Coordinates of C-alpha atoms and ligand atoms in Angstrom, one line a residue:
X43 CA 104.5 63.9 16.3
X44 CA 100.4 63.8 16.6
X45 CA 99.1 64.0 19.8
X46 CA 96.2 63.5 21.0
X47 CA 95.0 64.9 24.2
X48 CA 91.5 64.1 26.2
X49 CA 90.4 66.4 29.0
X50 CA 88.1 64.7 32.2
X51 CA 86.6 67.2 34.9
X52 CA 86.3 71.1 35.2
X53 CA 87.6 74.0 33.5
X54 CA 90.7 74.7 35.3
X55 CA 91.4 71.1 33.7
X56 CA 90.6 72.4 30.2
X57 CA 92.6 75.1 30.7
X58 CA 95.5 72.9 31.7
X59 CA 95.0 71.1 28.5
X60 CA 95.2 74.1 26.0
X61 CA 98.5 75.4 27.7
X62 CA 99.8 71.7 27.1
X63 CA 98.6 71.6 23.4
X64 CA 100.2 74.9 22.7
X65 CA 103.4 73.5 23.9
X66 CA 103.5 70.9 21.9
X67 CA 102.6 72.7 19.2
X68 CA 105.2 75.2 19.7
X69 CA 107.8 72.6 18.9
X70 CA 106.2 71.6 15.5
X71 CA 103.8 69.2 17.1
X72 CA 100.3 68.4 16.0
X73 CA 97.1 68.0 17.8
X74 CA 95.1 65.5 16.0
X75 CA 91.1 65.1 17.7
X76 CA 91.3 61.5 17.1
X77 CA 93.0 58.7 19.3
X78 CA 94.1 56.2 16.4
X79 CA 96.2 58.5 14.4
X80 CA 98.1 59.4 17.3
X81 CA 102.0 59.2 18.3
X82 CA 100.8 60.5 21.6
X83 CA 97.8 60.0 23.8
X84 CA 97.7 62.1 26.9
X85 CA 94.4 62.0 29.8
X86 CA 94.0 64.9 31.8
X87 CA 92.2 63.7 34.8
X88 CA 90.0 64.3 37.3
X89 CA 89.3 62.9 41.3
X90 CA 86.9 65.1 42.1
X91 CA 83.9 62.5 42.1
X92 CA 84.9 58.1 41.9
X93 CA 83.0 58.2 39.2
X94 CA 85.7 60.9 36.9
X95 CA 88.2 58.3 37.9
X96 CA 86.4 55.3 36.8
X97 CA 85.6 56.8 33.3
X98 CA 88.9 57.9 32.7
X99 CA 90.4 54.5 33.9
X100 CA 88.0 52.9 32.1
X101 CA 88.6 54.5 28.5
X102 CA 93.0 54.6 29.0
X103 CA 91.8 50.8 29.9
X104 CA 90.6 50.4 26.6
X105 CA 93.5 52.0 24.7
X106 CA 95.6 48.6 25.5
X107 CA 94.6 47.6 22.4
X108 CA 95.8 50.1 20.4
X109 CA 98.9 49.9 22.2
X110 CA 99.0 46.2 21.1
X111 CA 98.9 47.4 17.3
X112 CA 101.1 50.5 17.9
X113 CA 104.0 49.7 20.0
X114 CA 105.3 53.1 19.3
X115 CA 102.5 54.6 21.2
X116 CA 103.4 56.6 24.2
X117 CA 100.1 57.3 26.4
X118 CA 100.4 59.6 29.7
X119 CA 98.0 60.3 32.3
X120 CA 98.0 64.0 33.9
X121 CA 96.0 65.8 36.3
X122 CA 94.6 65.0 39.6
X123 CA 94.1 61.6 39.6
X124 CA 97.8 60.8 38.2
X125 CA 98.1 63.2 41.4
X126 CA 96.7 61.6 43.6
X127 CA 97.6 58.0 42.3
X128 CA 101.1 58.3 40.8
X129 CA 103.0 55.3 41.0
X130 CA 100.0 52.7 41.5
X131 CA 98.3 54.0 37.9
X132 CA 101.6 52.6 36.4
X133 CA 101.1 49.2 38.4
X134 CA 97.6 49.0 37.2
X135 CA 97.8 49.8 33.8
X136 CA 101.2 48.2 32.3
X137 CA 100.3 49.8 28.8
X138 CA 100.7 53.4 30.6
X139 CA 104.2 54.8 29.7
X140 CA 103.9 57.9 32.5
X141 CA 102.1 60.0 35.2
X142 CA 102.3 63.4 35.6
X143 CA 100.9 65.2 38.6
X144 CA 99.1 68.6 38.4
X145 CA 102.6 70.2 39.5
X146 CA 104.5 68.9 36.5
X147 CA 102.2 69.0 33.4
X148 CA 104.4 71.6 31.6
X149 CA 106.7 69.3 31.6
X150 CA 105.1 66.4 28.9
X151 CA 106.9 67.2 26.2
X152 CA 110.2 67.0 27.6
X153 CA 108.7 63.5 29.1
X154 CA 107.6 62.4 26.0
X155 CA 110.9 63.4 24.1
X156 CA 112.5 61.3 26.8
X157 CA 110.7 57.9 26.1
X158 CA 110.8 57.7 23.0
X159 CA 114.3 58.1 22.8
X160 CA 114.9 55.3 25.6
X161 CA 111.5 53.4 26.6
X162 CA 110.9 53.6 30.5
X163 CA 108.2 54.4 32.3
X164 CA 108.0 57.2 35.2
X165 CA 105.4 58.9 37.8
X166 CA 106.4 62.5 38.8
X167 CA 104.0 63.8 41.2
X168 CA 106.4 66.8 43.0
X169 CA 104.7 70.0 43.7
X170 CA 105.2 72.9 41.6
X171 CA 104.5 76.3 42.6
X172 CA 106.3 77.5 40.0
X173 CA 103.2 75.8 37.9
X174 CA 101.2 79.1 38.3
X175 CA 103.1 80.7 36.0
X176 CA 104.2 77.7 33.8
X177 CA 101.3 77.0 32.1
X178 CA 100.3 80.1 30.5
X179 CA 100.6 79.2 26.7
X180 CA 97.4 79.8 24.9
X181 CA 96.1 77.6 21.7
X182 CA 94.7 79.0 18.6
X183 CA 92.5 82.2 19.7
X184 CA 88.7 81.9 19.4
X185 CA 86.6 84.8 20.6
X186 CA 86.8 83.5 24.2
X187 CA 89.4 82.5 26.2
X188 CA 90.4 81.7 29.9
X189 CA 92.7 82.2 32.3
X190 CA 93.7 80.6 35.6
X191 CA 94.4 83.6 38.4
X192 CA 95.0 81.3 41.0
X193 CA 95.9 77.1 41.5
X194 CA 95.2 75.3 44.5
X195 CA 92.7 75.7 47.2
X196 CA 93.4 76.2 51.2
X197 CA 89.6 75.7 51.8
X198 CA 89.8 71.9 53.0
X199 CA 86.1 71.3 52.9
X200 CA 85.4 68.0 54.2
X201 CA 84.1 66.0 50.9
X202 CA 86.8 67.4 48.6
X203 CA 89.8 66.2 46.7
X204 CA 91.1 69.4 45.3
X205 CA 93.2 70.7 48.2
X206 CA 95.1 67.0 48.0
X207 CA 95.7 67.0 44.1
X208 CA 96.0 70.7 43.7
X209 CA 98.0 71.8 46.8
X210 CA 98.2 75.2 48.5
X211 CA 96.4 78.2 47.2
X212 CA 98.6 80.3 45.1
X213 CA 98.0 83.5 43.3
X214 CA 99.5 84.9 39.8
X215 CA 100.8 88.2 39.7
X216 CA 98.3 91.0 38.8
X217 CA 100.9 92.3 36.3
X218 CA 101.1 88.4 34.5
X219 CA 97.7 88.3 34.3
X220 CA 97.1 91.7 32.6
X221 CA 100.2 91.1 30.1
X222 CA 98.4 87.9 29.2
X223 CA 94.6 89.6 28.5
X224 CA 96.2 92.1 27.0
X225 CA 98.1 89.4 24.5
X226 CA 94.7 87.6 24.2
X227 CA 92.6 90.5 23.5
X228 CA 95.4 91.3 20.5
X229 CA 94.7 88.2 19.3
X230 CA 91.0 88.6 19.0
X231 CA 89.6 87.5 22.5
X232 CA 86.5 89.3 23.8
X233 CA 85.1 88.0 26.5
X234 CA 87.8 86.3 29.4
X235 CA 86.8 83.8 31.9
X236 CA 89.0 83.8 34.8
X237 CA 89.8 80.5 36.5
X238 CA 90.7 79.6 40.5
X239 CA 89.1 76.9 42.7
X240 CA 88.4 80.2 44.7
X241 CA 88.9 83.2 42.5
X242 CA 87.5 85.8 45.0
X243 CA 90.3 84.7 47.2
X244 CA 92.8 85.9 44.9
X245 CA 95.8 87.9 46.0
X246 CA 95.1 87.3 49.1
X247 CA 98.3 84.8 50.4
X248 CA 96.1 81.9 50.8
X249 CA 94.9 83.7 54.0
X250 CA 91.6 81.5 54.5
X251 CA 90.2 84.6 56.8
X252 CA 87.7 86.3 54.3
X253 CA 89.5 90.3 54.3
X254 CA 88.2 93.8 55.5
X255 CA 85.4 95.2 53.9
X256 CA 87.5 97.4 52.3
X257 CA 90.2 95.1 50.7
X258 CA 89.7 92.6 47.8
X259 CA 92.7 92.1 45.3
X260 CA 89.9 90.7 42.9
X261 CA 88.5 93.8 42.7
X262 CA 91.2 95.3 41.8
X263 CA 92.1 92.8 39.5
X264 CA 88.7 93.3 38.0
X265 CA 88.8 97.4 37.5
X266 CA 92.2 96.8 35.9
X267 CA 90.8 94.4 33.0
X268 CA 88.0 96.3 33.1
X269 CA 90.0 99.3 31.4
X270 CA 91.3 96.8 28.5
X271 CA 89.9 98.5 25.2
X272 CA 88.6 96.0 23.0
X273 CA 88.1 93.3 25.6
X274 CA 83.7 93.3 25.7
X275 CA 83.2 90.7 28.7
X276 CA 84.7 89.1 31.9
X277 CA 83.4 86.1 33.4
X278 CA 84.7 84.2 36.3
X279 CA 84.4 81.2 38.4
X280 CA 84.3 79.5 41.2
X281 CA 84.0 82.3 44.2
X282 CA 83.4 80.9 47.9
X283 CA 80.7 83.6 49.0
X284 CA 82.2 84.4 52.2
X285 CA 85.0 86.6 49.9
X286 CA 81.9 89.0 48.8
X287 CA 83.1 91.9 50.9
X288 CA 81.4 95.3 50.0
X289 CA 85.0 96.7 48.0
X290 CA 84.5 93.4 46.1
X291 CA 80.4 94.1 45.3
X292 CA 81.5 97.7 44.6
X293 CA 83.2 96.7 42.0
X294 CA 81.1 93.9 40.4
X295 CA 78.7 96.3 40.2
X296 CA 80.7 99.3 38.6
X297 CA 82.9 97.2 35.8
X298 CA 80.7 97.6 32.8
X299 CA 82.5 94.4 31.8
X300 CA 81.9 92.2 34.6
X301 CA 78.7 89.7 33.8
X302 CA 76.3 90.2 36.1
X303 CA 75.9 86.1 36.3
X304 CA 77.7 84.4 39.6
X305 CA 78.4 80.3 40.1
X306 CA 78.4 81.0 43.7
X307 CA 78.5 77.0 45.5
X308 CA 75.8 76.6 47.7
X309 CA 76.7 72.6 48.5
X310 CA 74.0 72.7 51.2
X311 CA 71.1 74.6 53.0
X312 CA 71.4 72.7 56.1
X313 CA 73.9 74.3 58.7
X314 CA 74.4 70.8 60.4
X315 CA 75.5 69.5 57.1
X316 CA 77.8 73.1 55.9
X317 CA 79.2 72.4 59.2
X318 CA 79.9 68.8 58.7
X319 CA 81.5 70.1 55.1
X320 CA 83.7 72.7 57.0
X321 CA 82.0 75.0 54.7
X322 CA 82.4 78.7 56.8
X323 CA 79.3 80.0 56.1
X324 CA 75.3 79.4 57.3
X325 CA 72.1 79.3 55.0
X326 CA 71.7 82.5 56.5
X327 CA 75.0 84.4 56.1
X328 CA 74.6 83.0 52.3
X329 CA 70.9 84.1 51.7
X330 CA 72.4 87.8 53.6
X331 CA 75.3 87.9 50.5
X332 CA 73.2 86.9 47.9
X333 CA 70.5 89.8 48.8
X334 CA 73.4 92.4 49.3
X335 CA 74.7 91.2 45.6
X336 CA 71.2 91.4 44.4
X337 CA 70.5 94.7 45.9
X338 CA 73.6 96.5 44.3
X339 CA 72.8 94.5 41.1
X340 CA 69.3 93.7 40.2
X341 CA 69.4 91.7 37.1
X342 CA 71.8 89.5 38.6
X343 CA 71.4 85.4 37.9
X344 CA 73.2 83.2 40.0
X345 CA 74.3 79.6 39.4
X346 CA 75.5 76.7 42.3
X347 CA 77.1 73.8 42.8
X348 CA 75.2 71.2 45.6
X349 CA 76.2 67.8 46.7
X350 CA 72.9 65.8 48.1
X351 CA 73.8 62.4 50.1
X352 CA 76.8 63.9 52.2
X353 CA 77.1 61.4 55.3
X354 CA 74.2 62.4 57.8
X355 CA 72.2 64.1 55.8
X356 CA 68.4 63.8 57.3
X357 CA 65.6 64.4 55.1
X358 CA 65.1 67.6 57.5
X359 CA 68.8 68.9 56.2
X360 CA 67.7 67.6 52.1
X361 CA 64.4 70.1 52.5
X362 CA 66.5 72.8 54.1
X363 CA 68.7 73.0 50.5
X364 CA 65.5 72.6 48.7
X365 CA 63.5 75.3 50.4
X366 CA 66.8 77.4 50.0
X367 CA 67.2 76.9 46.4
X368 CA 64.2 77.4 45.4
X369 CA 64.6 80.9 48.0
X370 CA 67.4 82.0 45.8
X371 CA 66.2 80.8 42.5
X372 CA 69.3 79.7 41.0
X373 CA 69.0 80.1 37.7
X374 CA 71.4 77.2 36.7
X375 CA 72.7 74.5 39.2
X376 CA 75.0 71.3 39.0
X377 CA 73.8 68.9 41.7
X378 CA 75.9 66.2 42.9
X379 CA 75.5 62.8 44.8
X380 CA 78.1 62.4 47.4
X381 CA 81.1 60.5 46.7
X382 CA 83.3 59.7 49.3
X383 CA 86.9 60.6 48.0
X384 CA 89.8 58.6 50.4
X385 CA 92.1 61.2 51.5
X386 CA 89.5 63.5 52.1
X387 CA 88.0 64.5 55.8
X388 CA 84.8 62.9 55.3
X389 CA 85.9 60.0 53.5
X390 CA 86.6 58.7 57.0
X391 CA 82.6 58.9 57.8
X392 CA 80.4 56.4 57.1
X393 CA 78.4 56.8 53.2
X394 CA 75.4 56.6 55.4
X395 CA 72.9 57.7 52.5
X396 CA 72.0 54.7 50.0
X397 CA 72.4 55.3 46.5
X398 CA 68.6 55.1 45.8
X399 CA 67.7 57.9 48.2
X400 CA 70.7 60.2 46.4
X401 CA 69.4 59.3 43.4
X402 CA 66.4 60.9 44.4
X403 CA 67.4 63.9 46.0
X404 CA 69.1 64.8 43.2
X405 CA 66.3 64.1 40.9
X406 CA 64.2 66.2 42.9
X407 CA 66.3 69.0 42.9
X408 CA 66.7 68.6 39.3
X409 CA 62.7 68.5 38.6
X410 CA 63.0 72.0 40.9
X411 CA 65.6 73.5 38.8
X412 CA 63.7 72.7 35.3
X413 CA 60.3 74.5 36.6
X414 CA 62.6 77.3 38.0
X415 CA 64.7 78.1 34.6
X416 CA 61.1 77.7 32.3
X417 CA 59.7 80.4 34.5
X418 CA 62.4 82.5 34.6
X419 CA 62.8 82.2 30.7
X420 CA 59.4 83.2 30.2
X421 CA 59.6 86.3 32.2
X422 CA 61.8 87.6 29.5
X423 CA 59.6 86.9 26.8
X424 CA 59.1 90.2 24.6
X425 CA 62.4 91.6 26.1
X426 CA 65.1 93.0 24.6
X427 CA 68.7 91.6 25.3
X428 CA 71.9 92.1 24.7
X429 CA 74.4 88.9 23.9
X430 CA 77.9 88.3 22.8
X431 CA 77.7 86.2 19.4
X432 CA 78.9 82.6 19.8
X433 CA 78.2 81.4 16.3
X434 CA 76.2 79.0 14.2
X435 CA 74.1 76.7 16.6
X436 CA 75.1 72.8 17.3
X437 CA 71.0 72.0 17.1
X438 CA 70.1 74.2 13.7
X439 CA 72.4 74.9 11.0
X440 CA 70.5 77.9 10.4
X441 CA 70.4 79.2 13.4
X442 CA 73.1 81.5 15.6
X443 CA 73.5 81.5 18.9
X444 CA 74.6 84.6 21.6
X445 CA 75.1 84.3 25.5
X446 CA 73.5 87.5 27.3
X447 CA 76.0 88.6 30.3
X448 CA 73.4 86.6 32.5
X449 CA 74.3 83.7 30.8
X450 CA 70.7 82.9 28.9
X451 CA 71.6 81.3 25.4
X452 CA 70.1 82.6 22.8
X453 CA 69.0 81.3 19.0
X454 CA 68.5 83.6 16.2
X455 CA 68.5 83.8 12.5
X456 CA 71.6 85.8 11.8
X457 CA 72.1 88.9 9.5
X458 CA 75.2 89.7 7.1
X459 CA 76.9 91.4 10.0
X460 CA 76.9 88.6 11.7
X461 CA 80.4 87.6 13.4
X462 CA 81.4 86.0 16.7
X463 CA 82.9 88.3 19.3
X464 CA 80.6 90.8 19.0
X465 CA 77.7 92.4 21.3
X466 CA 74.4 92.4 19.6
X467 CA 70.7 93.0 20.4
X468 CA 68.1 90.4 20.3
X469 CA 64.3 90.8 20.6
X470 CA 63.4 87.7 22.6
X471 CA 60.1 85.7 21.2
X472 CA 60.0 82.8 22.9
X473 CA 61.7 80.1 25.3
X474 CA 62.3 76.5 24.6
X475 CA 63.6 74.1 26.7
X476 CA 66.7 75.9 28.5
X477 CA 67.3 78.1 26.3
X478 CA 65.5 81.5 24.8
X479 CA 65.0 82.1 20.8
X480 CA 64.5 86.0 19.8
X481 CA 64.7 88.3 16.2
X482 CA 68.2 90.0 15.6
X483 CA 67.7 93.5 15.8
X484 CA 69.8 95.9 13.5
X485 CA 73.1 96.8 14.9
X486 CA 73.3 100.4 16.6
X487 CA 74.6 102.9 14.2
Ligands
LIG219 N1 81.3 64.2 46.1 C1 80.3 64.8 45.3 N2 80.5 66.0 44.8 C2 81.7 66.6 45.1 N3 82.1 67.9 44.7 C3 83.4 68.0 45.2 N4 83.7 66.9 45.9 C4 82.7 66.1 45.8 C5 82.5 64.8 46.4 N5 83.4 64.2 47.1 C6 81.3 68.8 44.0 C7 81.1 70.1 44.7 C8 82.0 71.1 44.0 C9 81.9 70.5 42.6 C10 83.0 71.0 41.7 O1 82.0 69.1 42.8 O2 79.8 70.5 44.6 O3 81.6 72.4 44.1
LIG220 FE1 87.2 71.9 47.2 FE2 86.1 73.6 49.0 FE3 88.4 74.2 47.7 FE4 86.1 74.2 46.4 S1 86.6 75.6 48.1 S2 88.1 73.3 45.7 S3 85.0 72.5 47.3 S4 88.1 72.5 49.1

């Protein structure tokens, strides 16, 4: 069979869909990257935002048609809007053949195998627990590769979807993790993102009470694939910043192999408004972690997540995030207009903010942001850096690109020894845009 499977939303969704490819592949299957010369069509969704939903909708909307020409088709939705939708996706699309929630993605093949041998449709949306460790097949090894350490979230801010469509919180066991890095980094992998809608919560029996100074299974979890010889880098996102606890600093700052670049979600600087969010932190407490982080790690760059338009939100409470952002100096951030998602706490609040004035928000945020990274990039003009090799670049042919473990991309004409997966030095010339071009030095002897 060819399938062909299209991803919507964040990483942990991406992930999903490279344990579900592998799958299928394992049983002889192939993954074909384009819709019409498929047997199956499968949408991993997202809910985070009404406007994930609508695009996905939209474009499994549009594959009626090739339904039409194809009767044989099967097309599946997964994820968290089949989630948080089930039964009524199959209602409003009568070309759909199934629904699978986030609990019961591994279990698409065996769905598919089923309708084609006697057509029906079905929704399963059951929790999983079980998914945690389910889902751990890996596709074809690149240099990079992920891993989720934890599923779910127990955070229940206000705005948010995820605890709905993801359930409880639950962590994998340290030894599963390691066992699967190791297998990775066999294969080739360098550099390992680690994936969990609260990753410095990990270990931690979905205990919403940030821990003792002292105790931070993350850490641990960090030192131990720290020690992995051949593994160069370890990424991972997204931590809530109350979970920075000086064991867990500690050891950011002493793993050679921990990037010293944190997507630490800000959402707002106004403490009416993190209230309003149920987010359990203030501006202040935030700004406090973020100089602690800085002070045990200087080069540190930090990255955020904000949502502008949340119900209430004066123009006093917009400047506060501003003023605070620009405090920080984030050196990447993904801003978000407010979307009220039904299900969720605030949902039941009025969407007091018009469109126009999120629009703007955002927009100024985003003008912030620009001037921010172009100063920031030029401050590291004439530097020397050190990045992990990516390979050719998307924009020029013959150009390379390299990430440095503060996650600045970097362009460069390459040399002979050029080869993905590996740490090289890079004289940086000149910024452009977002990004930072530089002369490949010769590698250490
Ligand atoms: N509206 C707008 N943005 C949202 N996010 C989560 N829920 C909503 C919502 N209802 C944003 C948050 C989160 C990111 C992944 O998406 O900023 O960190
Ligand atoms: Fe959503 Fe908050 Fe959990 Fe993040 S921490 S997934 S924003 S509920």
């Amino acid at each position: 069979m060819k399938i062909f499977i299209k991803t919507y939303g964040c990483q942990m969704n991406e992930r999903d869909s490279e344990a579900l490819g592998a799958l299928f592949s394992a049983q002889g299957d192939e993954l074909v990257s384009d819709e019409k010369s498929a047997d199956v069509l499968l949408f991993n969704t997202c809910s985070v935002r009404d406007a994930a939903e609508r695009k996905a909708k939209g474009k499994i909307g549009f594959m009626r048609k090739l339904k039409k020409e194809k009767p044989h088709l099967i097309i599946g939705v997964l994820g968290c809007m089949a989630q948080r939708l089930g039964d009524e996706l199959l209602a409003e699309l009568p070309h759909l053949d199934f629904v699978l929630g986030t609990g019961q993605i591994h279990k698409a093949p065996e769905v598919v195998a089923q309708l084609r041998a006697e057509r029906s449709r079905l929704a399963l949306t059951e929790p999983f627990p079980e998914e945690v460790e389910m889902l751990g097949a890996h596709g074809e090894s690149s240099w990079s590769g992920q891993i989720a350490i934890t599923r779910g979230c127990n955070r229940f801010c206000s705005y948010c979807i995820v605890p709905y469509v993801r359930g409880r919180e639950v962590s994998r066991s340290q030894e599963s993790i390691l066992l699967e890095a190791q297998s990775m980094v066999d294969n080739g992998v360098r550099e390992i993102l680690l994936l969990g809608q609260n990753v410095a919560a990990y270990g931690l029996n979905g205990d919403i009470r940030p821990p003792a100074d002292d105790h931070s299974p993350f850490a641990e979890l960090l030192e131990k694939l720290n020690e992995i010889p051949g593994l160069l880098r370890i990424r991972y996102t997204s931590p809530y910043v109350s979970y920075f606890n000086k064991r867990l600093i500690d050891a950011l700052s002493s793993c050679s192999k921990v990037c010293h670049n944190i997507h630490l979600p800000l959402q707002s600087g106004s403490n009416t408004i993190l209230k309003a969010m149920n987010r359990q932190y203030t501006a202040e407490s935030y700004l406090e972690k973020v100089a602690q982080l800085r002070a045990a790690m200087p080069d540190l760059t930090f990255s955020t997540d904000v949502i502008v338009g949340f119900p209430g939100e004066t123009e006093e409470d917009f400047l506060r995030t501003r003023a605070l952002m620009n405090e920080v100096g984030f050196e990447q951030a993904f801003i978000f207009k407010y979307s009220p998602r039904p299900g969720a706490k605030s949902a039941e609040l009025e969407d007091s903010i018009p469109e126009e004035v999120k629009l703007e928000r955002n927009n100024i945020l985003l003008d912030d942001l620009k001037a921010r990274i172009s100063a920031k990039l030029e401050t590291l003009k004439g530097s020397v850096v050190e990045v992990l090799v990516e390979g050719v670049s998307n924009r020029n042919a013959a150009r390379w690109t390299g990430r440095t473990g503060t996650n600045f991309v970097v362009h460069f004409e390459p040399d002979e020894n050029c080869t993905p997966g590996t740490l090289r030095k890079v004289e940086v010339s000149r910024s452009g845009g977002v990004s930072l071009f530089g002369r490949l030095l010769p590698e250490d002897k």
